[in-house]
Short mmCIF file of C-alpha atoms in Angstrom, two decimals:
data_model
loop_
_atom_site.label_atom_id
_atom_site.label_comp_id
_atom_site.label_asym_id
_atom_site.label_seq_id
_atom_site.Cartn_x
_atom_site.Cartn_y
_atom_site.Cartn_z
CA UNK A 624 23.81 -35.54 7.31
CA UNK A 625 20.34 -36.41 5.42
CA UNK A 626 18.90 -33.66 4.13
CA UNK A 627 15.30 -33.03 5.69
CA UNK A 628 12.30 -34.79 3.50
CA UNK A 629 10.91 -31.07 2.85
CA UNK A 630 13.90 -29.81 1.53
CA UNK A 631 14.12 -32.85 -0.85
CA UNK A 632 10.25 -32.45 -1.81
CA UNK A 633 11.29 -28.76 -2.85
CA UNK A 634 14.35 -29.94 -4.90
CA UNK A 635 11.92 -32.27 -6.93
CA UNK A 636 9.44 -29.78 -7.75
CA UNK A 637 12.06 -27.60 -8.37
CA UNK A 638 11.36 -24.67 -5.73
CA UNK A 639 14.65 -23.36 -4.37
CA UNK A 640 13.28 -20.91 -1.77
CA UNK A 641 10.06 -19.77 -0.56
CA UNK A 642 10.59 -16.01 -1.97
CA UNK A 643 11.55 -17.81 -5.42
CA UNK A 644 7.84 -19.15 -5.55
CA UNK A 645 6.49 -15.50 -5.85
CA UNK A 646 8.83 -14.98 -9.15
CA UNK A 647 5.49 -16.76 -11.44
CA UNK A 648 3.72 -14.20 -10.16
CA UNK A 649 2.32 -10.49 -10.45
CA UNK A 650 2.94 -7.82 -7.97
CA UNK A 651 0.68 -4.86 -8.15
CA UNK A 652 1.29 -1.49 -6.35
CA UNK A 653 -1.35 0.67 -5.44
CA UNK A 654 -0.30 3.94 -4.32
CA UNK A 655 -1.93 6.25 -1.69
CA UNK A 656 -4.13 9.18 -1.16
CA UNK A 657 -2.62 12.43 -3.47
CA UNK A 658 0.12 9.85 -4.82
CA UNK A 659 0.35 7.71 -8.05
CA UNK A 660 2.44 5.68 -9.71
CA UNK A 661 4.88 7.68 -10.22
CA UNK A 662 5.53 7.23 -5.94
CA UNK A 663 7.18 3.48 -7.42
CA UNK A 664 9.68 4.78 -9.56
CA UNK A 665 12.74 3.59 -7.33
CA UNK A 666 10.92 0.16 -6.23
CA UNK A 667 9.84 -1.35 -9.96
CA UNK A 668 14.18 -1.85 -11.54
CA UNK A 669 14.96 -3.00 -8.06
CA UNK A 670 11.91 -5.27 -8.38
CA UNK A 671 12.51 -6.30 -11.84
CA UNK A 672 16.38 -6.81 -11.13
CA UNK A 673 16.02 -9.68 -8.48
CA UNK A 674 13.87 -11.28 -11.67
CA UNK A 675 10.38 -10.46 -10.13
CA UNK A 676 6.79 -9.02 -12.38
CA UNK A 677 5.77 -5.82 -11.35
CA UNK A 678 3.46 -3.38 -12.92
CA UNK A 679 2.31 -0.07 -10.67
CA UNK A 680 -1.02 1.38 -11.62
CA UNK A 681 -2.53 5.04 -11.38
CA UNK A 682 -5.78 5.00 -9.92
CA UNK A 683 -8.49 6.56 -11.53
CA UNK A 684 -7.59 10.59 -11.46
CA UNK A 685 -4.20 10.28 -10.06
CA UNK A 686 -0.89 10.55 -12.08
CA UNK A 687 -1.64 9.76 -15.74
CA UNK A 688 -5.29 9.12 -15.41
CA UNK A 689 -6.77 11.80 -17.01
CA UNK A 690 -10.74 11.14 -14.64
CA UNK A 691 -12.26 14.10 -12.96
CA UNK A 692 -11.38 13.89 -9.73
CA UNK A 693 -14.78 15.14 -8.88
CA UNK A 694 -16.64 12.16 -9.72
CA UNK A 695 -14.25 9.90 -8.55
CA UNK A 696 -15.60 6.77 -6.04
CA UNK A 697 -14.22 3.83 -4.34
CA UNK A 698 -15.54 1.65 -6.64
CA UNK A 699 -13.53 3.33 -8.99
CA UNK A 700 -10.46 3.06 -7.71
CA UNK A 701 -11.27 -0.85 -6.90
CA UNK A 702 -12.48 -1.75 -10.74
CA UNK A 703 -9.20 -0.27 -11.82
CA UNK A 704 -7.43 -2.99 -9.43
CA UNK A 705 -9.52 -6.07 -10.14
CA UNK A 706 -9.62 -4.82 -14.07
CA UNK A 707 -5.81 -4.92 -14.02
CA UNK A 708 -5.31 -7.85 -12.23
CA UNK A 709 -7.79 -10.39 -14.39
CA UNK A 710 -5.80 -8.94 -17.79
CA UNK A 711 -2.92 -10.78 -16.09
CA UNK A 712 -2.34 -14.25 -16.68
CA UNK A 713 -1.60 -16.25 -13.13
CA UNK A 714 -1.70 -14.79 -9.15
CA UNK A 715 -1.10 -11.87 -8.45
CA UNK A 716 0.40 -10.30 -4.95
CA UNK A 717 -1.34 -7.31 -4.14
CA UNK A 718 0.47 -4.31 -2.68
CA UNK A 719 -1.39 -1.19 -0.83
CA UNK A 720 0.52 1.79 0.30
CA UNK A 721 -1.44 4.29 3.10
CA UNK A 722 -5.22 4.64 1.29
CA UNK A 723 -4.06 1.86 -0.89
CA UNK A 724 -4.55 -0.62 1.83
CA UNK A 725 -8.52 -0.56 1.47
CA UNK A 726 -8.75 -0.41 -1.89
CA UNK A 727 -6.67 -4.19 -2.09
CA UNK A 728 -8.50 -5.57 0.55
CA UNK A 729 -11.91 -4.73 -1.32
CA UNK A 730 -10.34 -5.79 -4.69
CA UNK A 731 -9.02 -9.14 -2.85
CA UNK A 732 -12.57 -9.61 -1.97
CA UNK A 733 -13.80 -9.63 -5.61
CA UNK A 734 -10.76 -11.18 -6.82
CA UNK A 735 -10.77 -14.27 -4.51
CA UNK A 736 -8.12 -16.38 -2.74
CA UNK A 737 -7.46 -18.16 -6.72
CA UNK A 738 -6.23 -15.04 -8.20
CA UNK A 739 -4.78 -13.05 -4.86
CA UNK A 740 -1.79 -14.59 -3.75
CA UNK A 741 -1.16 -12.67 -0.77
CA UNK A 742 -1.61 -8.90 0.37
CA UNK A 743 1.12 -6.96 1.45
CA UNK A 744 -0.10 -3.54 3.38
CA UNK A 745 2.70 -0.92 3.62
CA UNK A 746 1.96 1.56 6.53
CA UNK A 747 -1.52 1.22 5.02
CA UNK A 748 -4.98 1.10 6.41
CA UNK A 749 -6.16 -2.48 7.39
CA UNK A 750 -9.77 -2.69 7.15
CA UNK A 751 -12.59 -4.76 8.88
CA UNK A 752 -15.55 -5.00 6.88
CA UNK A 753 -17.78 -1.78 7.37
CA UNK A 754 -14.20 0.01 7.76
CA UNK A 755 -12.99 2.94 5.68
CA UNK A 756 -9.58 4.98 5.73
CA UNK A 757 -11.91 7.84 7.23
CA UNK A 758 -12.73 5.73 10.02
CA UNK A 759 -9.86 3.84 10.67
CA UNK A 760 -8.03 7.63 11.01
CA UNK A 761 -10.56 8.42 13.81
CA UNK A 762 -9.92 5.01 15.36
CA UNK A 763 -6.28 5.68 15.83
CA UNK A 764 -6.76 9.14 16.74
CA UNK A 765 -8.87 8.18 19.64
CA UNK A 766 -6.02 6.14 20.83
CA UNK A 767 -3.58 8.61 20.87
CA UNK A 768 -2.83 11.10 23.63
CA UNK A 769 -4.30 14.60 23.12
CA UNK A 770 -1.99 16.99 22.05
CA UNK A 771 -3.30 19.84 20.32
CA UNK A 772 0.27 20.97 18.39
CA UNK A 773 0.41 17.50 16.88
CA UNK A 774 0.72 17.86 12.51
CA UNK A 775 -2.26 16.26 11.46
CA UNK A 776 -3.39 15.92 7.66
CA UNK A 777 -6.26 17.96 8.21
CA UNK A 778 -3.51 21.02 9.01
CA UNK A 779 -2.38 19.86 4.63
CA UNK A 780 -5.46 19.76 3.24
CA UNK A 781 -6.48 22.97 1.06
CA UNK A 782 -10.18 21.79 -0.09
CA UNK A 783 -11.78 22.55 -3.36
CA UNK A 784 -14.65 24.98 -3.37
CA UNK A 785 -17.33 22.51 -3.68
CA UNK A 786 -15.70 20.12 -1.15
CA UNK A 787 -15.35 17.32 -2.82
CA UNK A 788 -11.74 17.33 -3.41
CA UNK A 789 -8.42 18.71 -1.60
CA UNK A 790 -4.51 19.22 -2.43
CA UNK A 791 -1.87 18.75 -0.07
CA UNK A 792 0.21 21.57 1.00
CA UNK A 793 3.44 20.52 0.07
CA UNK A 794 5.32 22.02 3.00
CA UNK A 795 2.99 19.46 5.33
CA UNK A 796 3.45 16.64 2.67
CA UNK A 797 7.18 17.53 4.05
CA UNK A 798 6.65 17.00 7.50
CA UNK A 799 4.11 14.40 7.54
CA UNK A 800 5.04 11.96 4.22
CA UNK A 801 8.99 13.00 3.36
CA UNK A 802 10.46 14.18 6.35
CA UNK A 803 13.29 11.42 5.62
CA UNK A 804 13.50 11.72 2.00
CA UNK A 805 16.11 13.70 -0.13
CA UNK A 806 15.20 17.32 -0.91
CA UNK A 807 14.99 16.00 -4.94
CA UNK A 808 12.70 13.24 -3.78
CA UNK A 809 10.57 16.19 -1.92
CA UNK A 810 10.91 17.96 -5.55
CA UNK A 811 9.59 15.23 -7.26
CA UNK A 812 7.05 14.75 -5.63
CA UNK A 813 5.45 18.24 -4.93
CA UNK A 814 5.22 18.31 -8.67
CA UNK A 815 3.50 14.66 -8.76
CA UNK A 816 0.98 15.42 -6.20
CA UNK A 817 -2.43 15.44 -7.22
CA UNK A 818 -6.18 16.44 -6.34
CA UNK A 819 -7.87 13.68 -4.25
CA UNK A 820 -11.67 12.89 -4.01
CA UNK A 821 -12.87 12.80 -0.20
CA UNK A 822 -15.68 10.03 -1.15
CA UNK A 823 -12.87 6.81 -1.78
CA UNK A 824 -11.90 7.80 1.34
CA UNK A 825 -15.54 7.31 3.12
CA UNK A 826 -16.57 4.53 2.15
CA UNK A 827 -17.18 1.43 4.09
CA UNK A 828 -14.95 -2.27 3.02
CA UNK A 829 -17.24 -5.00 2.48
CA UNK A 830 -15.25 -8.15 2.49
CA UNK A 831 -15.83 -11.44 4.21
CA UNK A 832 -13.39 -13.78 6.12
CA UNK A 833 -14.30 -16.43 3.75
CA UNK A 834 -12.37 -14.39 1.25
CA UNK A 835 -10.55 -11.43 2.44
CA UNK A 836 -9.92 -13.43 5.83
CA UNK A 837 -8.52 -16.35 4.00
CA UNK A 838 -6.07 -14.54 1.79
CA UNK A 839 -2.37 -14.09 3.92
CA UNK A 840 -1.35 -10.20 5.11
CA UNK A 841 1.84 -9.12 5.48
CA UNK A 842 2.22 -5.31 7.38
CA UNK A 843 5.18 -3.39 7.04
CA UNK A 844 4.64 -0.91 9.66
CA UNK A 845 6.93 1.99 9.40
CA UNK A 846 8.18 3.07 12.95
CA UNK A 847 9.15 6.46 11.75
CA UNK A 848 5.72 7.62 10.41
CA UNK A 849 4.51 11.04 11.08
CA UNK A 850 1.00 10.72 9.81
CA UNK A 851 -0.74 8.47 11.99
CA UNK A 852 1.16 5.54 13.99
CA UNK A 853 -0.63 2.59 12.20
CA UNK A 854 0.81 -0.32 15.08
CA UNK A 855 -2.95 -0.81 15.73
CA UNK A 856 -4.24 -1.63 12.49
CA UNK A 857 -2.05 -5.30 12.30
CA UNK A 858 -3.30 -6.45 15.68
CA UNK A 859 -6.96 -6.22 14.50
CA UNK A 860 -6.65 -8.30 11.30
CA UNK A 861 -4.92 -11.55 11.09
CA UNK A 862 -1.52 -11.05 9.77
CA UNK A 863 1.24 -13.82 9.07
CA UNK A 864 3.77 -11.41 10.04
CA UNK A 865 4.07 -7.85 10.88
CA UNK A 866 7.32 -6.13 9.84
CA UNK A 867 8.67 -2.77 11.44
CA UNK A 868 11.13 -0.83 8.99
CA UNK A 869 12.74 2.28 10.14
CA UNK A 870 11.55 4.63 7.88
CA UNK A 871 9.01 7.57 7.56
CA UNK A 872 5.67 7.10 5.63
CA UNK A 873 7.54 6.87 2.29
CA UNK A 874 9.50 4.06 2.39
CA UNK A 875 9.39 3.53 -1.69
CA UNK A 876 11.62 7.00 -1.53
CA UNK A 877 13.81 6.89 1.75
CA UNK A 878 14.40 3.01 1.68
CA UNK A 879 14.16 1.45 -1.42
CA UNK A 880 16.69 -1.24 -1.12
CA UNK A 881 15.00 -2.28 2.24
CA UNK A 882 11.41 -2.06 1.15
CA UNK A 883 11.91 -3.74 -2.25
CA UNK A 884 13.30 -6.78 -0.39
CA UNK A 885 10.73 -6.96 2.48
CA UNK A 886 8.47 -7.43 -0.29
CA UNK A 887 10.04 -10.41 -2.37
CA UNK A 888 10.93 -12.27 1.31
CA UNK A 889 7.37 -12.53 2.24
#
């Protein structure tokens, strides 16, 4: 049997698969909200193994970053992407867990289409432009049925005196982020969690679909999720493909295996 003409055209320029074209470039993980990247530590060898680049960055106040978490902005947490992605030579693939998902899609927007390869959201917030994680929340809790004893992350947060901060309870971080997770994974993370600034978390996207619109999404929605069921959030934006892994909001922890090879197949 001949072999197809695309097939042969990808012999000759010497691309075996489509996943093996993302091994030239760059995948950066951006954790979420009270996370850092220390949330990566079972995704980056499994990453690394298959022969992929992968760096995961703390964003600014969070894990290793040493920044007041008091004057901490959206912009900040953006500068550190685009920062880290121009001091790398070639694409990169952007990756946005929960409150990571804005900040890639703003940092796409500065970046451009020649430097971001793709964006890969997991169970993240999908913006619009004018969108922020604040508003997206109240979006999908106006679609939800009411039910008053629902776990919400309001019922985590313990706010800083001069409100511009909070911690997470970790016995709602639990229920809400780790309720599939090992009870050493819980561990670990309870003493990882850190102070996050409420104004990242208010402030509006502004990307265009000349650039953000332009640049391929892939969702990995996470079916199991007790924070907020995201299934919304990949019907609004144009996604190539929307992915649903059976896992709670912490994938990188309960399904490592799975999530680490979602993201090389996309």
């Amino acid at each position: 049997m001949k072999k197809p003409v695309f097939f042969i055209l990808m012999l000759f320029l010497g691309i075996t698969s489509v996943q093996g074209q993302s091994k030239d470039k760059t995948y950066i993980l951006v954790h979420g909200a009270w996370h850092g990247a220390w949330c990566w530590y079972k995704i980056i060898p499994l990453m690394e193994g298959k022969g992929y680049k992968v760096m995961a960055i703390d964003l600014p106040s969070h894990g290793n970053d040493t920044t007041d978490a008091d004057s901490v902005i959206f912009s900040d947490y953006v500068e550190k992407v685009t920062k880290t992605a121009n001091s790398i030579e070639g694409e990169v693939i952007l990756v946005g867990h929960s409150m990571g998902g804005t900040v890639i899609s703003q940092a796409a927007e500065i970046l451009g289409k020649v430097k971001v390869a793709k964006l890969i959201y997991i169970d993240a917030f999908l913006p619009q432009n004018g969108e922020s994680v604040s508003s997206l929340a109240g979006l999908i809790e106006a679609s939800l049925p009411k039910d008053s004893s629902r776990m919400t992350i309001g019922n985590g947060l313990i706010v800083s005196k001069n409100g511009k901060t909070s911690t997470f309870k970790p016995e709602i971080a639990d229920i809400l982020f780790y309720h599939d997770c090992t009870q050493s994974d819980k561990d670990y993370a309870h003493k990882h969690l850190s102070r996050q600034s409420f104004a990242p978390l208010g402030t509006p996207v502004k990307v265009t679909e000349e650039v953000f619109g332009n640049i391929p999404k892939y969702f990995i929605l996470c079916t199991e999720s007790k924070d907020l069921d995201k299934s919304l959030l990949p019907t609004r934006v144009k996604c190539e493909k929307t992915v649903k892994l059976k896992s709670g909001h912490s994938p990188f922890f309960s399904m490592p295996d799975e999530l680490a090879q979602l993201l090389v197949e996309f």
